[in-house]
Amino acid sequence: MANVLWLQGGACSGNTMSFLNAEEPTVVDLVTDFGVNILWHPSIGLEIGHQVVDLLESIIAGKVQCDILVYEGSIIQGPKNTGTMNYFCDRPMKDWVSELAAVAGFVVAIGDCATWGGIPAVAPNPSESTGMQFLKKEKGGFLGANYVSKGGLPVINIPGCPAHPDWITQILVAISTGRIGDVLLDDYHRPKTFFTDFVQTGCTNVVNFANKVDGGFGKRGGCLFYEVGCRGPMTRASCNRILWNRQSSKTRANHPCLGCTEPGFPHHDLVKGSVFKTMKYMGFLPQEVPTGNSKVGYYMRAGFEKIMGGVENILGTDQAHKETSI
Ligand code: SF4
Ligand code: SF4
């Protein structure tokens, strides 16, 4: 049995919407099969007003155990570090968070705003937003670089804008069943099981990437890297392995990955309005030939596919998927 308290700061509720749509397992499965007891959640909690204050105070006083503190949204510290821009239950939310994080078994930050500050923390950051344990790429954030919860782990970060619903529910299961110790975290405290592969792994356009066949929005049979700046080759997330809605992903639907699971999101280019522009620092030079290919054979094949409009158009979708599957 694990008591879960979910709080929300500078957020749009997108991660709550994602969570409520989880499929493997669902939120109902969490409660009925995996011993999760949701103490309170801003969208589905039954308590209101002073009932919530009483609950939070009971947790801080040690009368009610909080095994998992889930936080969605940025920590709003403004103005001038008072936190009064985000009042909740009669006091700044940030004050509740520091006291609750001190008694929680584990702390899980959901979505970019909670993990790295996300969109609210973009300069000039008028709300003085930060993430729970990071501000963008810099470790520290609200709780400080050395924070570890009572369970012995730093803040577990599940980034995304929003985070994939099954990443959320599966980590809650790992904690509630006592297996979170088996889940390795990367340097940004992301569970490696979801954030080791690049989005490109499993993308059905990967042959077109190798052959430099350009694609475009919604256009079948091309890679989205060259013309519309897909960040799949530099973004760690399992979007093409654990599909969205069990159906698809951005890049499978021929929309470029925006790199939403990386601490730099929203990337500088997005802020400047040029998000759909290919990064030049990849160093992927035109004369590079993929390993195992002769130069002549590679250029002949790449040229042919370019003329035909991409490998999917030549082979058909099923065969293209077979060639590119992991
Ligand atoms: S569409 Fe994006 S993820 Fe897919 S192969 Fe091209 S660059 Fe990689
Ligand atoms: S494909 Fe990229 S932008 Fe889309 S959800 Fe995955 S990591 Fe985020």
mmCIF file of C-alpha atoms and ligand atoms in Angstrom:
data_model
loop_
_atom_site.group_PDB
_atom_site.id
_atom_site.type_symbol
_atom_site.label_atom_id
_atom_site.label_comp_id
_atom_site.label_asym_id
_atom_site.label_seq_id
_atom_site.Cartn_x
_atom_site.Cartn_y
_atom_site.Cartn_z
ATOM 1 C CA MET A 1 0.000 0.000 0.000
ATOM 2 C CA ALA A 2 1.371 3.428 -0.930
ATOM 3 C CA ASN A 3 -0.284 6.717 -0.035
ATOM 4 C CA VAL A 4 0.021 9.203 -2.897
ATOM 5 C CA LEU A 5 -0.435 12.946 -2.544
ATOM 6 C CA TRP A 6 -0.538 14.899 -5.840
ATOM 7 C CA LEU A 7 -0.041 18.670 -5.819
ATOM 8 C CA GLN A 8 0.020 21.138 -8.671
ATOM 9 C CA GLY A 9 1.925 24.424 -8.975
ATOM 10 C CA GLY A 10 2.645 26.469 -12.112
ATOM 11 C CA ALA A 11 0.955 24.095 -14.502
ATOM 12 C CA CYS A 12 -1.683 23.712 -17.193
ATOM 13 C CA SER A 13 -2.985 20.358 -15.827
ATOM 14 C CA GLY A 14 -1.674 18.627 -18.959
ATOM 15 C CA ASN A 15 0.092 15.966 -16.905
ATOM 16 C CA THR A 16 -3.054 15.306 -14.917
ATOM 17 C CA MET A 17 -4.925 14.820 -18.196
ATOM 18 C CA SER A 18 -2.179 12.478 -19.352
ATOM 19 C CA PHE A 19 -2.229 10.526 -16.061
ATOM 20 C CA LEU A 20 -6.004 10.070 -16.166
ATOM 21 C CA ASN A 21 -5.658 8.561 -19.651
ATOM 22 C CA ALA A 22 -3.040 5.976 -18.669
ATOM 23 C CA GLU A 23 -3.602 2.526 -20.119
ATOM 24 C CA GLU A 24 -0.881 0.188 -18.873
ATOM 25 C CA PRO A 25 -1.726 0.325 -16.054
ATOM 26 C CA THR A 26 -4.728 2.595 -15.759
ATOM 27 C CA VAL A 27 -5.370 4.836 -12.754
ATOM 28 C CA VAL A 28 -8.100 2.413 -11.649
ATOM 29 C CA ASP A 29 -5.586 -0.478 -11.878
ATOM 30 C CA LEU A 30 -3.264 1.478 -9.602
ATOM 31 C CA VAL A 31 -5.934 1.550 -6.916
ATOM 32 C CA THR A 32 -7.464 -1.893 -7.369
ATOM 33 C CA ASP A 33 -4.370 -3.971 -8.229
ATOM 34 C CA PHE A 34 -1.223 -2.153 -7.141
ATOM 35 C CA GLY A 35 -2.024 -0.884 -3.667
ATOM 36 C CA VAL A 36 -2.022 2.812 -4.502
ATOM 37 C CA ASN A 37 -4.165 4.960 -2.253
ATOM 38 C CA ILE A 38 -4.633 8.470 -3.621
ATOM 39 C CA LEU A 39 -4.761 10.676 -0.538
ATOM 40 C CA TRP A 40 -5.677 13.716 -2.591
ATOM 41 C CA HIS A 41 -5.415 15.010 -6.143
ATOM 42 C CA PRO A 42 -6.466 18.514 -7.287
ATOM 43 C CA SER A 43 -8.780 17.185 -10.018
ATOM 44 C CA ILE A 44 -10.161 14.010 -8.484
ATOM 45 C CA GLY A 45 -9.770 14.522 -4.740
ATOM 46 C CA LEU A 46 -13.021 14.678 -2.803
ATOM 47 C CA GLU A 47 -11.782 16.979 -0.029
ATOM 48 C CA ILE A 48 -12.123 20.724 -0.393
ATOM 49 C CA GLY A 49 -11.061 23.824 1.527
ATOM 50 C CA HIS A 50 -10.063 23.171 5.110
ATOM 51 C CA GLN A 51 -10.369 19.432 4.666
ATOM 52 C CA VAL A 52 -7.305 19.672 2.410
ATOM 53 C CA VAL A 53 -5.480 21.906 4.882
ATOM 54 C CA ASP A 54 -6.177 19.356 7.626
ATOM 55 C CA LEU A 55 -4.826 16.549 5.453
ATOM 56 C CA LEU A 56 -1.623 18.420 4.572
ATOM 57 C CA GLU A 57 -1.049 19.369 8.195
ATOM 58 C CA SER A 58 -1.622 15.786 9.317
ATOM 59 C CA ILE A 59 0.988 14.582 6.838
ATOM 60 C CA ILE A 60 3.536 17.137 8.003
ATOM 61 C CA ALA A 61 2.806 16.240 11.647
ATOM 62 C CA GLY A 62 3.411 12.569 10.879
ATOM 63 C CA LYS A 63 -0.177 11.496 11.585
ATOM 64 C CA VAL A 64 -0.780 10.451 7.965
ATOM 65 C CA GLN A 65 1.971 8.788 5.960
ATOM 66 C CA CYS A 66 2.786 10.184 2.524
ATOM 67 C CA ASP A 67 4.700 7.501 0.643
ATOM 68 C CA ILE A 68 4.783 9.354 -2.665
ATOM 69 C CA LEU A 69 4.576 13.101 -3.172
ATOM 70 C CA VAL A 70 3.791 13.747 -6.827
ATOM 71 C CA TYR A 71 4.327 17.294 -7.998
ATOM 72 C CA GLU A 72 3.076 18.721 -11.292
ATOM 73 C CA GLY A 73 4.009 22.223 -12.457
ATOM 74 C CA SER A 74 6.788 24.622 -11.637
ATOM 75 C CA ILE A 75 7.601 25.831 -8.149
ATOM 76 C CA ILE A 76 6.606 29.484 -8.245
ATOM 77 C CA GLN A 77 8.915 31.497 -6.014
ATOM 78 C CA GLY A 78 7.898 35.024 -7.055
ATOM 79 C CA PRO A 79 7.618 37.764 -6.327
ATOM 80 C CA LYS A 80 10.972 38.225 -4.633
ATOM 81 C CA ASN A 81 11.081 34.671 -3.342
ATOM 82 C CA THR A 82 7.871 35.043 -1.298
ATOM 83 C CA GLY A 83 5.917 32.487 -3.348
ATOM 84 C CA THR A 84 2.747 34.527 -2.942
ATOM 85 C CA MET A 85 2.052 34.363 -6.675
ATOM 86 C CA ASN A 86 0.954 30.765 -6.031
ATOM 87 C CA TYR A 87 -1.120 30.658 -2.875
ATOM 88 C CA PHE A 88 -2.613 27.291 -1.926
ATOM 89 C CA CYS A 89 -4.479 26.355 1.239
ATOM 90 C CA ASP A 90 -3.732 29.646 2.983
ATOM 91 C CA ARG A 91 0.002 29.788 2.289
ATOM 92 C CA PRO A 92 2.495 29.805 -0.572
ATOM 93 C CA MET A 93 2.575 26.450 -2.318
ATOM 94 C CA LYS A 94 6.367 26.409 -2.094
ATOM 95 C CA ASP A 95 6.153 26.349 1.705
ATOM 96 C CA TRP A 96 3.857 23.318 1.620
ATOM 97 C CA VAL A 97 6.233 21.609 -0.800
ATOM 98 C CA SER A 98 9.353 22.043 1.314
ATOM 99 C CA GLU A 99 7.631 20.687 4.412
ATOM 100 C CA LEU A 100 5.947 17.815 2.599
ATOM 101 C CA ALA A 101 9.149 16.851 0.738
ATOM 102 C CA ALA A 102 10.865 16.558 4.136
ATOM 103 C CA VAL A 103 8.464 13.822 5.254
ATOM 104 C CA ALA A 104 7.610 12.078 1.965
ATOM 105 C CA GLY A 105 8.894 8.581 1.226
ATOM 106 C CA PHE A 106 9.600 9.461 -2.422
ATOM 107 C CA VAL A 107 9.121 12.591 -4.487
ATOM 108 C CA VAL A 108 8.170 12.306 -8.142
ATOM 109 C CA ALA A 109 8.205 15.362 -10.424
ATOM 110 C CA ILE A 110 5.879 14.965 -13.409
ATOM 111 C CA GLY A 111 6.265 16.966 -16.609
ATOM 112 C CA ASP A 112 8.779 19.587 -17.709
ATOM 113 C CA CYS A 113 7.563 22.349 -15.401
ATOM 114 C CA ALA A 114 8.065 20.217 -12.286
ATOM 115 C CA THR A 115 11.307 18.660 -13.473
ATOM 116 C CA TRP A 116 13.214 21.622 -14.961
ATOM 117 C CA GLY A 117 10.902 24.625 -14.759
ATOM 118 C CA GLY A 118 9.568 24.140 -18.291
ATOM 119 C CA ILE A 119 7.714 26.923 -20.056
ATOM 120 C CA PRO A 120 7.066 29.040 -16.903
ATOM 121 C CA ALA A 121 10.836 29.241 -16.280
ATOM 122 C CA VAL A 122 11.660 30.650 -19.715
ATOM 123 C CA ALA A 123 13.426 34.034 -19.436
ATOM 124 C CA PRO A 124 12.499 36.556 -18.162
ATOM 125 C CA ASN A 125 10.695 34.129 -15.835
ATOM 126 C CA PRO A 126 8.460 36.668 -14.067
ATOM 127 C CA SER A 127 7.062 34.072 -11.651
ATOM 128 C CA GLU A 128 10.606 33.017 -10.607
ATOM 129 C CA SER A 129 9.673 29.464 -11.498
ATOM 130 C CA THR A 130 12.016 26.551 -11.051
ATOM 131 C CA GLY A 131 11.849 22.768 -11.131
ATOM 132 C CA MET A 132 11.865 20.567 -8.043
ATOM 133 C CA GLN A 133 15.556 19.647 -8.257
ATOM 134 C CA PHE A 134 16.729 21.231 -11.504
ATOM 135 C CA LEU A 135 16.447 24.600 -13.181
ATOM 136 C CA LYS A 136 16.809 23.712 -16.823
ATOM 137 C CA LYS A 137 20.078 21.716 -16.999
ATOM 138 C CA GLU A 138 21.432 22.964 -13.706
ATOM 139 C CA LYS A 139 21.048 20.742 -10.673
ATOM 140 C CA GLY A 140 19.631 22.400 -7.564
ATOM 141 C CA GLY A 141 16.185 23.713 -8.337
ATOM 142 C CA PHE A 142 13.837 24.317 -5.435
ATOM 143 C CA LEU A 143 14.814 21.463 -3.116
ATOM 144 C CA GLY A 144 18.556 21.781 -3.672
ATOM 145 C CA ALA A 145 21.145 19.537 -5.285
ATOM 146 C CA ASN A 146 21.603 17.383 -2.179
ATOM 147 C CA TYR A 147 17.959 16.633 -1.461
ATOM 148 C CA VAL A 148 17.059 12.978 -0.973
ATOM 149 C CA SER A 149 13.685 11.799 0.210
ATOM 150 C CA LYS A 150 13.179 9.529 3.220
ATOM 151 C CA GLY A 151 13.275 6.570 0.838
ATOM 152 C CA GLY A 152 16.850 7.516 -0.084
ATOM 153 C CA LEU A 153 16.354 8.806 -3.629
ATOM 154 C CA PRO A 154 16.561 12.281 -5.132
ATOM 155 C CA VAL A 155 13.501 13.643 -6.900
ATOM 156 C CA ILE A 156 12.508 11.113 -9.573
ATOM 157 C CA ASN A 157 11.983 13.122 -12.756
ATOM 158 C CA ILE A 158 9.443 12.071 -15.366
ATOM 159 C CA PRO A 159 9.681 14.872 -17.913
ATOM 160 C CA GLY A 160 7.586 15.517 -21.002
ATOM 161 C CA CYS A 161 5.120 18.128 -22.116
ATOM 162 C CA PRO A 162 3.136 16.241 -21.003
ATOM 163 C CA ALA A 163 4.790 13.078 -19.689
ATOM 164 C CA HIS A 164 3.557 9.873 -21.307
ATOM 165 C CA PRO A 165 0.777 8.501 -19.068
ATOM 166 C CA ASP A 166 2.257 5.026 -18.751
ATOM 167 C CA TRP A 167 5.650 6.406 -17.672
ATOM 168 C CA ILE A 168 3.788 7.975 -14.736
ATOM 169 C CA THR A 169 1.691 5.009 -13.683
ATOM 170 C CA GLN A 170 4.524 2.492 -14.142
ATOM 171 C CA ILE A 171 6.843 4.461 -11.862
ATOM 172 C CA LEU A 172 4.068 4.707 -9.256
ATOM 173 C CA VAL A 173 3.703 0.926 -9.476
ATOM 174 C CA ALA A 174 7.464 0.450 -9.080
ATOM 175 C CA ILE A 175 7.361 2.491 -5.871
ATOM 176 C CA SER A 176 4.189 0.968 -4.465
ATOM 177 C CA THR A 177 5.438 -2.568 -5.044
ATOM 178 C CA GLY A 178 8.849 -1.847 -3.497
ATOM 179 C CA ARG A 179 10.787 -2.184 -6.769
ATOM 180 C CA ILE A 180 11.874 1.424 -7.261
ATOM 181 C CA GLY A 181 15.369 0.404 -6.113
ATOM 182 C CA ASP A 182 15.705 -1.574 -9.356
ATOM 183 C CA VAL A 183 14.926 1.504 -11.454
ATOM 184 C CA LEU A 184 18.151 3.244 -12.418
ATOM 185 C CA LEU A 185 18.148 6.999 -12.869
ATOM 186 C CA ASP A 186 20.257 8.957 -15.351
ATOM 187 C CA ASP A 187 22.163 12.179 -14.642
ATOM 188 C CA TYR A 188 18.934 14.152 -14.869
ATOM 189 C CA HIS A 189 17.182 11.743 -12.458
ATOM 190 C CA ARG A 190 15.079 10.255 -15.276
ATOM 191 C CA PRO A 191 14.311 6.526 -15.050
ATOM 192 C CA LYS A 192 16.664 4.932 -17.569
ATOM 193 C CA THR A 193 14.044 2.430 -18.586
ATOM 194 C CA PHE A 194 12.121 5.213 -20.361
ATOM 195 C CA PHE A 195 14.830 7.741 -21.153
ATOM 196 C CA THR A 196 17.860 5.887 -22.512
ATOM 197 C CA ASP A 197 16.862 5.373 -26.139
ATOM 198 C CA PHE A 198 16.532 8.332 -28.428
ATOM 199 C CA VAL A 199 13.118 9.107 -29.908
ATOM 200 C CA GLN A 200 14.666 8.093 -33.213
ATOM 201 C CA THR A 201 14.865 4.480 -32.004
ATOM 202 C CA GLY A 202 11.844 2.844 -33.552
ATOM 203 C CA CYS A 203 10.965 5.805 -35.754
ATOM 204 C CA THR A 204 9.588 4.573 -39.038
ATOM 205 C CA ASN A 205 11.495 7.303 -40.887
ATOM 206 C CA VAL A 206 14.936 6.189 -39.772
ATOM 207 C CA VAL A 207 15.958 4.767 -43.163
ATOM 208 C CA ASN A 208 15.107 8.118 -44.685
ATOM 209 C CA PHE A 209 17.290 9.783 -42.040
ATOM 210 C CA ALA A 210 20.233 7.647 -43.097
ATOM 211 C CA ASN A 211 19.563 8.357 -46.752
ATOM 212 C CA LYS A 212 18.863 12.044 -46.171
ATOM 213 C CA VAL A 213 15.439 11.954 -47.758
ATOM 214 C CA ASP A 214 13.573 15.056 -46.614
ATOM 215 C CA GLY A 215 10.080 14.880 -45.240
ATOM 216 C CA GLY A 216 7.600 17.465 -44.106
ATOM 217 C CA PHE A 217 4.598 17.868 -41.850
ATOM 218 C CA GLY A 218 2.222 14.984 -42.355
ATOM 219 C CA LYS A 219 4.087 13.931 -45.480
ATOM 220 C CA ARG A 220 4.719 10.204 -45.711
ATOM 221 C CA GLY A 221 8.053 8.856 -46.761
ATOM 222 C CA GLY A 222 10.669 11.304 -45.525
ATOM 223 C CA CYS A 223 12.684 12.211 -42.472
ATOM 224 C CA LEU A 224 11.733 15.332 -40.529
ATOM 225 C CA PHE A 225 15.264 16.196 -39.455
ATOM 226 C CA TYR A 226 16.545 18.026 -42.491
ATOM 227 C CA GLU A 227 13.840 20.556 -43.215
ATOM 228 C CA VAL A 228 11.704 20.840 -40.087
ATOM 229 C CA GLY A 229 14.245 20.241 -37.337
ATOM 230 C CA CYS A 230 13.061 16.987 -35.755
ATOM 231 C CA ARG A 231 14.933 16.525 -32.475
ATOM 232 C CA GLY A 232 14.467 12.745 -32.423
ATOM 233 C CA PRO A 233 18.202 12.010 -32.790
ATOM 234 C CA MET A 234 19.069 14.059 -29.685
ATOM 235 C CA THR A 235 16.065 13.507 -27.410
ATOM 236 C CA ARG A 236 15.960 10.639 -24.957
ATOM 237 C CA ALA A 237 12.437 9.262 -24.660
ATOM 238 C CA SER A 238 10.645 6.029 -25.502
ATOM 239 C CA CYS A 239 7.921 7.642 -27.628
ATOM 240 C CA ASN A 240 8.545 5.199 -30.491
ATOM 241 C CA ARG A 241 8.720 2.166 -28.198
ATOM 242 C CA ILE A 242 5.860 2.870 -25.798
ATOM 243 C CA LEU A 243 3.499 4.427 -28.299
ATOM 244 C CA TRP A 244 1.063 7.205 -27.462
ATOM 245 C CA ASN A 245 -2.505 5.938 -27.154
ATOM 246 C CA ARG A 246 -0.877 2.560 -27.968
ATOM 247 C CA GLN A 247 -1.104 3.744 -31.567
ATOM 248 C CA SER A 248 1.475 6.189 -32.722
ATOM 249 C CA SER A 249 3.955 8.949 -31.961
ATOM 250 C CA LYS A 250 4.751 12.384 -33.287
ATOM 251 C CA THR A 251 7.385 11.159 -35.727
ATOM 252 C CA ARG A 252 5.267 8.203 -36.868
ATOM 253 C CA ALA A 253 2.545 10.716 -37.660
ATOM 254 C CA ASN A 254 5.200 12.811 -39.452
ATOM 255 C CA HIS A 255 5.373 15.627 -36.956
ATOM 256 C CA PRO A 256 8.871 16.541 -35.760
ATOM 257 C CA CYS A 257 9.883 15.715 -32.204
ATOM 258 C CA LEU A 258 10.250 18.951 -30.229
ATOM 259 C CA GLY A 259 12.612 17.460 -27.661
ATOM 260 C CA CYS A 260 10.159 17.841 -24.816
ATOM 261 C CA THR A 261 11.866 15.393 -22.447
ATOM 262 C CA GLU A 262 15.185 17.236 -22.391
ATOM 263 C CA PRO A 263 15.967 19.866 -19.735
ATOM 264 C CA GLY A 264 16.469 22.588 -22.329
ATOM 265 C CA PHE A 265 12.814 22.429 -23.414
ATOM 266 C CA PRO A 266 11.317 24.671 -24.697
ATOM 267 C CA HIS A 267 14.456 24.947 -26.767
ATOM 268 C CA HIS A 268 15.880 28.292 -27.626
ATOM 269 C CA ASP A 269 14.624 28.049 -31.157
ATOM 270 C CA LEU A 270 11.076 27.569 -29.953
ATOM 271 C CA VAL A 271 11.308 30.772 -27.951
ATOM 272 C CA LYS A 272 12.680 32.624 -30.946
ATOM 273 C CA GLY A 273 9.948 31.198 -33.105
ATOM 274 C CA SER A 274 12.168 29.040 -35.266
ATOM 275 C CA VAL A 275 11.495 25.649 -33.742
ATOM 276 C CA PHE A 276 11.138 23.907 -37.059
ATOM 277 C CA LYS A 277 14.692 24.498 -38.135
ATOM 278 C CA THR A 278 17.348 21.830 -38.379
ATOM 279 C CA MET A 279 20.109 22.040 -35.806
ATOM 280 C CA LYS A 280 23.480 22.358 -37.456
ATOM 281 C CA TYR A 281 25.607 21.094 -34.580
ATOM 282 C CA MET A 282 24.881 17.436 -35.279
ATOM 283 C CA GLY A 283 27.930 17.331 -37.514
ATOM 284 C CA PHE A 284 26.093 15.018 -39.879
ATOM 285 C CA LEU A 285 27.924 15.969 -43.023
ATOM 286 C CA PRO A 286 26.489 15.264 -46.476
ATOM 287 C CA GLN A 287 29.462 13.132 -47.507
ATOM 288 C CA GLU A 288 29.033 10.723 -44.562
ATOM 289 C CA VAL A 289 28.130 7.223 -45.613
ATOM 290 C CA PRO A 290 26.483 4.873 -43.070
ATOM 291 C CA THR A 291 28.705 2.003 -41.895
ATOM 292 C CA GLY A 292 28.538 -1.079 -44.112
ATOM 293 C CA ASN A 293 27.643 0.814 -47.296
ATOM 294 C CA SER A 294 29.846 1.451 -50.298
ATOM 295 C CA LYS A 295 29.923 5.127 -51.224
ATOM 296 C CA VAL A 296 28.633 4.555 -54.750
ATOM 297 C CA GLY A 297 25.920 2.116 -53.680
ATOM 298 C CA TYR A 298 24.820 4.414 -50.893
ATOM 299 C CA TYR A 299 24.528 7.466 -53.123
ATOM 300 C CA MET A 300 22.679 5.505 -55.817
ATOM 301 C CA ARG A 301 20.176 4.183 -53.320
ATOM 302 C CA ALA A 302 19.778 7.519 -51.514
ATOM 303 C CA GLY A 303 19.313 9.330 -54.812
ATOM 304 C CA PHE A 304 16.722 6.803 -55.997
ATOM 305 C CA GLU A 305 14.775 7.026 -52.755
ATOM 306 C CA LYS A 306 14.912 10.800 -52.830
ATOM 307 C CA ILE A 307 13.422 10.831 -56.325
ATOM 308 C CA MET A 308 10.738 8.327 -55.314
ATOM 309 C CA GLY A 309 9.870 10.327 -52.181
ATOM 310 C CA GLY A 310 11.133 8.046 -49.432
ATOM 311 C CA VAL A 311 11.411 4.442 -48.470
ATOM 312 C CA GLU A 312 7.763 4.129 -47.373
ATOM 313 C CA ASN A 313 6.608 5.062 -50.826
ATOM 314 C CA ILE A 314 8.889 2.461 -52.416
ATOM 315 C CA LEU A 315 8.418 -0.441 -50.014
ATOM 316 C CA GLY A 316 4.995 0.316 -48.599
ATOM 317 C CA THR A 317 4.400 1.176 -44.962
ATOM 318 C CA ASP A 318 4.515 -2.377 -43.554
ATOM 319 C CA GLN A 319 7.837 -3.273 -45.142
ATOM 320 C CA ALA A 320 9.315 0.092 -44.191
ATOM 321 C CA HIS A 321 8.271 -0.490 -40.615
ATOM 322 C CA LYS A 322 9.844 -3.960 -40.725
ATOM 323 C CA GLU A 323 13.150 -2.507 -41.987
ATOM 324 C CA THR A 324 13.215 0.135 -39.310
ATOM 325 C CA SER A 325 11.911 -1.800 -36.333
ATOM 326 C CA ILE A 326 14.174 -2.277 -33.309
HETATM 327 S S1 SF4 B 1 11.742 11.743 -38.338
HETATM 328 FE FE1 SF4 B 1 12.999 12.452 -36.574
HETATM 329 S S2 SF4 B 1 13.192 10.648 -35.260
HETATM 330 FE FE2 SF4 B 1 12.477 9.923 -37.269
HETATM 331 S S3 SF4 B 1 14.343 9.370 -38.383
HETATM 332 FE FE3 SF4 B 1 13.907 11.500 -38.899
HETATM 333 S S4 SF4 B 1 15.084 12.725 -37.397
HETATM 334 FE FE4 SF4 B 1 14.967 10.638 -36.619
HETATM 335 S S1 SF4 B 2 8.196 12.731 -29.760
HETATM 336 FE FE1 SF4 B 2 9.548 14.269 -28.816
HETATM 337 S S2 SF4 B 2 8.258 16.091 -28.474
HETATM 338 FE FE2 SF4 B 2 6.888 14.341 -28.855
HETATM 339 S S3 SF4 B 2 6.378 13.533 -26.811
HETATM 340 FE FE3 SF4 B 2 8.170 12.373 -27.535
HETATM 341 S S4 SF4 B 2 9.968 13.484 -26.737
HETATM 342 FE FE4 SF4 B 2 8.197 14.860 -26.588
#
